[in-house]
mmCIF file with all atom_site columns, C-alpha atoms and ligand atoms in Angstrom:
data_model
loop_
_atom_site.group_PDB
_atom_site.id
_atom_site.type_symbol
_atom_site.label_atom_id
_atom_site.label_alt_id
_atom_site.label_comp_id
_atom_site.label_asym_id
_atom_site.label_entity_id
_atom_site.label_seq_id
_atom_site.pdbx_PDB_ins_code
_atom_site.Cartn_x
_atom_site.Cartn_y
_atom_site.Cartn_z
_atom_site.occupancy
_atom_site.B_iso_or_equiv
_atom_site.pdbx_formal_charge
_atom_site.auth_seq_id
_atom_site.auth_comp_id
_atom_site.auth_asym_id
_atom_site.auth_atom_id
_atom_site.pdbx_PDB_model_num
ATOM   1   C  CA  . MET A 1 1   ? 4.972   -11.482 41.912  1.00 0.00 ? 16  MET A CA  1
ATOM   2   C  CA  . ASN A 1 2   ? 2.539   -14.346 41.571  1.00 0.00 ? 17  ASN A CA  1
ATOM   3   C  CA  . PHE A 1 3   ? 3.245   -17.616 39.821  1.00 0.00 ? 18  PHE A CA  1
ATOM   4   C  CA  . LEU A 1 4   ? 1.331   -16.958 36.568  1.00 0.00 ? 19  LEU A CA  1
ATOM   5   C  CA  . TYR A 1 5   ? 3.039   -13.617 36.144  1.00 0.00 ? 20  TYR A CA  1
ATOM   6   C  CA  . ARG A 1 6   ? 6.436   -15.299 36.465  1.00 0.00 ? 21  ARG A CA  1
ATOM   7   C  CA  . VAL A 1 7   ? 5.490   -18.016 33.955  1.00 0.00 ? 22  VAL A CA  1
ATOM   8   C  CA  . ARG A 1 8   ? 4.349   -15.351 31.497  1.00 0.00 ? 23  ARG A CA  1
ATOM   9   C  CA  . ASN A 1 9   ? 7.592   -13.422 31.945  1.00 0.00 ? 24  ASN A CA  1
ATOM   10  C  CA  . ALA A 1 10  ? 9.672   -16.562 31.458  1.00 0.00 ? 25  ALA A CA  1
ATOM   11  C  CA  . ALA A 1 11  ? 7.769   -17.371 28.249  1.00 0.00 ? 26  ALA A CA  1
ATOM   12  C  CA  . ALA A 1 12  ? 8.272   -13.815 26.993  1.00 0.00 ? 27  ALA A CA  1
ATOM   13  C  CA  . ARG A 1 13  ? 12.008  -14.033 27.782  1.00 0.00 ? 28  ARG A CA  1
ATOM   14  C  CA  . PHE A 1 14  ? 12.232  -17.371 25.957  1.00 0.00 ? 29  PHE A CA  1
ATOM   15  C  CA  . MET A 1 15  ? 10.458  -16.006 22.859  1.00 0.00 ? 30  MET A CA  1
ATOM   16  C  CA  . TYR A 1 16  ? 12.555  -12.843 22.737  1.00 0.00 ? 31  TYR A CA  1
ATOM   17  C  CA  . GLY A 1 17  ? 14.452  -12.736 19.421  1.00 0.00 ? 32  GLY A CA  1
ATOM   18  C  CA  . ARG A 1 18  ? 12.510  -15.664 18.033  1.00 0.00 ? 33  ARG A CA  1
ATOM   19  C  CA  . ASN A 1 19  ? 10.216  -15.668 15.037  1.00 0.00 ? 34  ASN A CA  1
ATOM   20  C  CA  . GLY A 1 20  ? 6.909   -16.574 16.714  1.00 0.00 ? 35  GLY A CA  1
ATOM   21  C  CA  . ALA A 1 21  ? 3.812   -17.525 14.752  1.00 0.00 ? 36  ALA A CA  1
ATOM   22  C  CA  . ASP A 1 22  ? 3.386   -15.820 11.388  1.00 0.00 ? 37  ASP A CA  1
ATOM   23  C  CA  . GLN A 1 23  ? 0.955   -16.439 8.520   1.00 0.00 ? 38  GLN A CA  1
ATOM   24  C  CA  . LEU A 1 24  ? 3.053   -19.278 7.078   1.00 0.00 ? 39  LEU A CA  1
ATOM   25  C  CA  . THR A 1 25  ? 3.019   -20.989 10.488  1.00 0.00 ? 40  THR A CA  1
ATOM   26  C  CA  . TRP A 1 26  ? -0.782  -20.860 10.610  1.00 0.00 ? 41  TRP A CA  1
ATOM   27  C  CA  . ALA A 1 27  ? -0.995  -22.100 7.020   1.00 0.00 ? 42  ALA A CA  1
ATOM   28  C  CA  . LEU A 1 28  ? 1.285   -25.043 7.853   1.00 0.00 ? 43  LEU A CA  1
ATOM   29  C  CA  . LEU A 1 29  ? -0.783  -25.880 10.929  1.00 0.00 ? 44  LEU A CA  1
ATOM   30  C  CA  . ALA A 1 30  ? -4.027  -25.619 8.935   1.00 0.00 ? 45  ALA A CA  1
ATOM   31  C  CA  . LEU A 1 31  ? -2.574  -27.964 6.317   1.00 0.00 ? 46  LEU A CA  1
ATOM   32  C  CA  . TYR A 1 32  ? -1.427  -30.329 9.080   1.00 0.00 ? 47  TYR A CA  1
ATOM   33  C  CA  . PHE A 1 33  ? -4.941  -30.355 10.537  1.00 0.00 ? 48  PHE A CA  1
ATOM   34  C  CA  . LEU A 1 34  ? -6.575  -30.883 7.121   1.00 0.00 ? 49  LEU A CA  1
ATOM   35  C  CA  . LEU A 1 35  ? -4.216  -33.740 6.238   1.00 0.00 ? 50  LEU A CA  1
ATOM   36  C  CA  . SER A 1 36  ? -4.690  -35.379 9.641   1.00 0.00 ? 51  SER A CA  1
ATOM   37  C  CA  . VAL A 1 37  ? -8.467  -35.347 9.203   1.00 0.00 ? 52  VAL A CA  1
ATOM   38  C  CA  . ALA A 1 38  ? -8.265  -36.396 5.533   1.00 0.00 ? 53  ALA A CA  1
ATOM   39  C  CA  . ALA A 1 39  ? -5.958  -39.308 6.419   1.00 0.00 ? 54  ALA A CA  1
ATOM   40  C  CA  . GLY A 1 40  ? -8.815  -40.842 8.393   1.00 0.00 ? 55  GLY A CA  1
ATOM   41  C  CA  . PHE A 1 41  ? -10.793 -41.265 5.174   1.00 0.00 ? 56  PHE A CA  1
ATOM   42  C  CA  . VAL A 1 42  ? -8.009  -43.042 3.257   1.00 0.00 ? 57  VAL A CA  1
ATOM   43  C  CA  . PRO A 1 43  ? -8.795  -46.766 3.149   1.00 0.00 ? 58  PRO A CA  1
ATOM   44  C  CA  . VAL A 1 44  ? -5.224  -47.991 2.424   1.00 0.00 ? 59  VAL A CA  1
ATOM   45  C  CA  . ARG A 1 45  ? -3.269  -48.329 5.650   1.00 0.00 ? 60  ARG A CA  1
ATOM   46  C  CA  . ALA A 1 46  ? 0.190   -47.604 4.179   1.00 0.00 ? 61  ALA A CA  1
ATOM   47  C  CA  . ALA A 1 47  ? -1.049  -44.495 2.350   1.00 0.00 ? 62  ALA A CA  1
ATOM   48  C  CA  . ARG A 1 48  ? -2.709  -43.299 5.554   1.00 0.00 ? 63  ARG A CA  1
ATOM   49  C  CA  . ALA A 1 49  ? 0.579   -43.704 7.443   1.00 0.00 ? 64  ALA A CA  1
ATOM   50  C  CA  . VAL A 1 50  ? 2.484   -41.763 4.761   1.00 0.00 ? 65  VAL A CA  1
ATOM   51  C  CA  . ILE A 1 51  ? -0.048  -38.901 4.871   1.00 0.00 ? 66  ILE A CA  1
ATOM   52  C  CA  . ARG A 1 52  ? 0.090   -38.795 8.696   1.00 0.00 ? 67  ARG A CA  1
ATOM   53  C  CA  . LEU A 1 53  ? 3.901   -38.774 8.596   1.00 0.00 ? 68  LEU A CA  1
ATOM   54  C  CA  . PHE A 1 54  ? 3.888   -35.910 6.086   1.00 0.00 ? 69  PHE A CA  1
ATOM   55  C  CA  . ALA A 1 55  ? 1.356   -34.009 8.230   1.00 0.00 ? 70  ALA A CA  1
ATOM   56  C  CA  . ALA A 1 56  ? 3.538   -34.520 11.333  1.00 0.00 ? 71  ALA A CA  1
ATOM   57  C  CA  . ALA A 1 57  ? 6.560   -33.221 9.393   1.00 0.00 ? 72  ALA A CA  1
ATOM   58  C  CA  . LEU A 1 58  ? 4.573   -30.069 8.554   1.00 0.00 ? 73  LEU A CA  1
ATOM   59  C  CA  . ALA A 1 59  ? 3.686   -29.566 12.227  1.00 0.00 ? 74  ALA A CA  1
ATOM   60  C  CA  . VAL A 1 60  ? 7.335   -29.995 13.249  1.00 0.00 ? 75  VAL A CA  1
ATOM   61  C  CA  . LEU A 1 61  ? 8.377   -27.530 10.547  1.00 0.00 ? 76  LEU A CA  1
ATOM   62  C  CA  . ALA A 1 62  ? 5.800   -25.040 11.848  1.00 0.00 ? 77  ALA A CA  1
ATOM   63  C  CA  . LEU A 1 63  ? 7.173   -25.368 15.399  1.00 0.00 ? 78  LEU A CA  1
ATOM   64  C  CA  . LEU A 1 64  ? 10.777  -25.007 14.214  1.00 0.00 ? 79  LEU A CA  1
ATOM   65  C  CA  . ARG A 1 65  ? 9.792   -21.806 12.412  1.00 0.00 ? 80  ARG A CA  1
ATOM   66  C  CA  . VAL A 1 66  ? 8.082   -20.450 15.560  1.00 0.00 ? 81  VAL A CA  1
ATOM   67  C  CA  . PHE A 1 67  ? 11.203  -20.943 17.700  1.00 0.00 ? 82  PHE A CA  1
ATOM   68  C  CA  . SER A 1 68  ? 13.732  -20.009 15.018  1.00 0.00 ? 83  SER A CA  1
ATOM   69  C  CA  . ARG A 1 69  ? 16.168  -17.167 15.715  1.00 0.00 ? 84  ARG A CA  1
ATOM   70  C  CA  . ASP A 1 70  ? 17.017  -16.631 12.038  1.00 0.00 ? 85  ASP A CA  1
ATOM   71  C  CA  . LEU A 1 71  ? 14.428  -13.884 11.581  1.00 0.00 ? 86  LEU A CA  1
ATOM   72  C  CA  . GLU A 1 72  ? 15.717  -12.772 8.183   1.00 0.00 ? 87  GLU A CA  1
ATOM   73  C  CA  . LYS A 1 73  ? 15.195  -16.188 6.603   1.00 0.00 ? 88  LYS A CA  1
ATOM   74  C  CA  . ARG A 1 74  ? 11.828  -16.789 8.314   1.00 0.00 ? 89  ARG A CA  1
ATOM   75  C  CA  . ARG A 1 75  ? 10.541  -13.389 7.168   1.00 0.00 ? 90  ARG A CA  1
ATOM   76  C  CA  . ALA A 1 76  ? 11.709  -14.040 3.606   1.00 0.00 ? 91  ALA A CA  1
ATOM   77  C  CA  . GLU A 1 77  ? 9.865   -17.396 3.662   1.00 0.00 ? 92  GLU A CA  1
ATOM   78  C  CA  . ASN A 1 78  ? 6.733   -15.746 5.018   1.00 0.00 ? 93  ASN A CA  1
ATOM   79  C  CA  . ALA A 1 79  ? 6.912   -12.966 2.409   1.00 0.00 ? 94  ALA A CA  1
ATOM   80  C  CA  . LYS A 1 80  ? 7.255   -15.565 -0.354  1.00 0.00 ? 95  LYS A CA  1
ATOM   81  C  CA  . PHE A 1 81  ? 4.243   -17.412 1.016   1.00 0.00 ? 96  PHE A CA  1
ATOM   82  C  CA  . LEU A 1 82  ? 2.143   -14.225 1.255   1.00 0.00 ? 97  LEU A CA  1
ATOM   83  C  CA  . TYR A 1 83  ? 3.109   -13.272 -2.316  1.00 0.00 ? 98  TYR A CA  1
ATOM   84  C  CA  . TRP A 1 84  ? 1.836   -16.673 -3.468  1.00 0.00 ? 99  TRP A CA  1
ATOM   85  C  CA  . TRP A 1 85  ? -1.239  -16.792 -1.239  1.00 0.00 ? 100 TRP A CA  1
ATOM   86  C  CA  . GLY A 1 86  ? -2.397  -13.151 -1.564  1.00 0.00 ? 101 GLY A CA  1
ATOM   87  C  CA  . PRO A 1 87  ? -4.159  -13.393 -4.958  1.00 0.00 ? 102 PRO A CA  1
ATOM   88  C  CA  . LYS A 1 88  ? -5.832  -16.680 -3.934  1.00 0.00 ? 103 LYS A CA  1
ATOM   89  C  CA  . ARG A 1 89  ? -7.079  -15.133 -0.722  1.00 0.00 ? 104 ARG A CA  1
ATOM   90  C  CA  . THR A 1 90  ? -8.443  -12.135 -2.623  1.00 0.00 ? 105 THR A CA  1
ATOM   91  C  CA  . PHE A 1 91  ? -10.182 -14.406 -5.123  1.00 0.00 ? 106 PHE A CA  1
ATOM   92  C  CA  . LEU A 1 92  ? -11.787 -16.457 -2.315  1.00 0.00 ? 107 LEU A CA  1
ATOM   93  C  CA  . ARG A 1 93  ? -12.954 -13.332 -0.483  1.00 0.00 ? 108 ARG A CA  1
ATOM   94  C  CA  . ASP A 1 94  ? -14.438 -11.812 -3.666  1.00 0.00 ? 109 ASP A CA  1
ATOM   95  C  CA  . TRP A 1 95  ? -16.067 -15.119 -4.623  1.00 0.00 ? 110 TRP A CA  1
ATOM   96  C  CA  . ARG A 1 96  ? -17.775 -15.383 -1.229  1.00 0.00 ? 111 ARG A CA  1
ATOM   97  C  CA  . TYR A 1 97  ? -18.953 -11.776 -1.557  1.00 0.00 ? 112 TYR A CA  1
ATOM   98  C  CA  . ARG A 1 98  ? -20.381 -12.371 -5.069  1.00 0.00 ? 113 ARG A CA  1
ATOM   99  C  CA  . ARG A 1 99  ? -22.096 -15.543 -3.926  1.00 0.00 ? 114 ARG A CA  1
ATOM   100 C  CA  . ALA A 1 100 ? -23.698 -13.824 -0.939  1.00 0.00 ? 115 ALA A CA  1
ATOM   101 C  CA  . ASP A 1 101 ? -25.007 -10.930 -3.061  1.00 0.00 ? 116 ASP A CA  1
ATOM   102 C  CA  . LYS A 1 102 ? -28.376 -12.204 -4.295  1.00 0.00 ? 117 LYS A CA  1
ATOM   103 C  CA  . ALA A 1 103 ? -29.491 -8.816  -5.643  1.00 0.00 ? 118 ALA A CA  1
ATOM   104 C  CA  . HIS A 1 104 ? -26.911 -8.754  -8.440  1.00 0.00 ? 119 HIS A CA  1
ATOM   105 C  CA  . LYS A 1 105 ? -25.566 -10.987 -11.131 1.00 0.00 ? 120 LYS A CA  1
ATOM   106 C  CA  . TYR A 1 106 ? -21.811 -10.962 -11.682 1.00 0.00 ? 121 TYR A CA  1
ATOM   107 C  CA  . VAL A 1 107 ? -20.520 -11.342 -15.204 1.00 0.00 ? 122 VAL A CA  1
ATOM   108 C  CA  . LYS A 1 108 ? -16.866 -11.844 -15.989 1.00 0.00 ? 123 LYS A CA  1
ATOM   109 C  CA  . CYS A 1 109 ? -15.705 -9.881  -19.013 1.00 0.00 ? 124 CYS A CA  1
ATOM   110 C  CA  . ALA A 1 110 ? -13.173 -11.195 -21.512 1.00 0.00 ? 125 ALA A CA  1
ATOM   111 C  CA  . CYS A 1 111 ? -10.700 -8.656  -20.100 1.00 0.00 ? 126 CYS A CA  1
ATOM   112 C  CA  . GLY A 1 112 ? -10.957 -10.291 -16.642 1.00 0.00 ? 127 GLY A CA  1
ATOM   113 C  CA  . ALA A 1 113 ? -13.028 -7.569  -14.954 1.00 0.00 ? 128 ALA A CA  1
ATOM   114 C  CA  . TRP A 1 114 ? -16.138 -8.491  -12.964 1.00 0.00 ? 129 TRP A CA  1
ATOM   115 C  CA  . CYS A 1 115 ? -19.241 -6.530  -13.983 1.00 0.00 ? 130 CYS A CA  1
ATOM   116 C  CA  . ARG A 1 116 ? -22.234 -6.272  -11.674 1.00 0.00 ? 131 ARG A CA  1
ATOM   117 C  CA  . VAL A 1 117 ? -25.779 -6.230  -13.075 1.00 0.00 ? 132 VAL A CA  1
ATOM   118 C  CA  . PRO A 1 118 ? -28.984 -6.035  -11.036 1.00 0.00 ? 133 PRO A CA  1
ATOM   119 C  CA  . ARG A 1 119 ? -30.982 -9.278  -11.101 1.00 0.00 ? 134 ARG A CA  1
ATOM   120 C  CA  . GLY A 1 120 ? -34.450 -9.612  -12.560 1.00 0.00 ? 135 GLY A CA  1
ATOM   121 C  CA  . VAL A 1 121 ? -34.425 -6.794  -15.114 1.00 0.00 ? 136 VAL A CA  1
ATOM   122 C  CA  . GLY A 1 122 ? -34.444 -9.014  -18.209 1.00 0.00 ? 137 GLY A CA  1
ATOM   123 C  CA  . LYS A 1 123 ? -31.956 -8.736  -21.057 1.00 0.00 ? 138 LYS A CA  1
ATOM   124 C  CA  . VAL A 1 124 ? -29.562 -5.835  -20.745 1.00 0.00 ? 139 VAL A CA  1
ATOM   125 C  CA  . GLU A 1 125 ? -26.651 -4.608  -22.795 1.00 0.00 ? 140 GLU A CA  1
ATOM   126 C  CA  . LEU A 1 126 ? -23.647 -4.473  -20.523 1.00 0.00 ? 141 LEU A CA  1
ATOM   127 C  CA  . ARG A 1 127 ? -20.711 -2.236  -21.282 1.00 0.00 ? 142 ARG A CA  1
ATOM   128 C  CA  . CYS A 1 128 ? -17.589 -3.239  -19.390 1.00 0.00 ? 143 CYS A CA  1
ATOM   129 C  CA  . PRO A 1 129 ? -16.310 -0.205  -17.442 1.00 0.00 ? 144 PRO A CA  1
ATOM   130 C  CA  . LYS A 1 130 ? -12.735 -1.405  -17.821 1.00 0.00 ? 145 LYS A CA  1
ATOM   131 C  CA  . CYS A 1 131 ? -12.365 -2.227  -21.530 1.00 0.00 ? 146 CYS A CA  1
ATOM   132 C  CA  . GLY A 1 132 ? -15.617 -0.864  -22.994 1.00 0.00 ? 147 GLY A CA  1
ATOM   133 C  CA  . GLU A 1 133 ? -16.687 -4.143  -24.602 1.00 0.00 ? 148 GLU A CA  1
ATOM   134 C  CA  . LYS A 1 134 ? -20.451 -4.621  -24.943 1.00 0.00 ? 149 LYS A CA  1
ATOM   135 C  CA  . THR A 1 135 ? -22.252 -7.900  -24.216 1.00 0.00 ? 150 THR A CA  1
ATOM   136 C  CA  . ILE A 1 136 ? -25.902 -8.910  -23.908 1.00 0.00 ? 151 ILE A CA  1
ATOM   137 C  CA  . VAL A 1 137 ? -26.623 -10.324 -20.451 1.00 0.00 ? 152 VAL A CA  1
ATOM   138 C  CA  . LYS A 1 138 ? -29.751 -12.135 -19.288 1.00 0.00 ? 153 LYS A CA  1
ATOM   139 C  CA  . THR A 1 139 ? -30.405 -11.268 -15.661 1.00 0.00 ? 154 THR A CA  1
HETATM 140 ZN ZN1 . ZN  B 2 .   ? -13.880 -5.811  -19.981 1.00 0.00 ? 223 ZN  B ZN1 1
#
């Protein structure tokens, strides 16, 4: 058994029964990183210190969650976070997709559905496939 193998085994033994890194952990670390960078742009020294302290608290919280043995609580926290974050993530993904698609124009209907119309065909009457409402759209 070489040294690296033993280190890896020891780490695996240490992490056994612990939470490890989940989505909430990564979100906390991302927020920590963002705040740390943003703090550099704050001109007031005291405010900068407060932001850095808050960011450090988030990083510590993230680490505590990684090494926690209370899996039930950590999973409930993560589930709560995913429930909150899921719709936002979907919206961001869809928004990036719509923005990248230069061949179509996306029109939001009053019912909340996104309707896709080809670009450059002039004025068209659009009938929403979800609620059936008709609108005139300039493409
Ligand atoms: Zn509609």
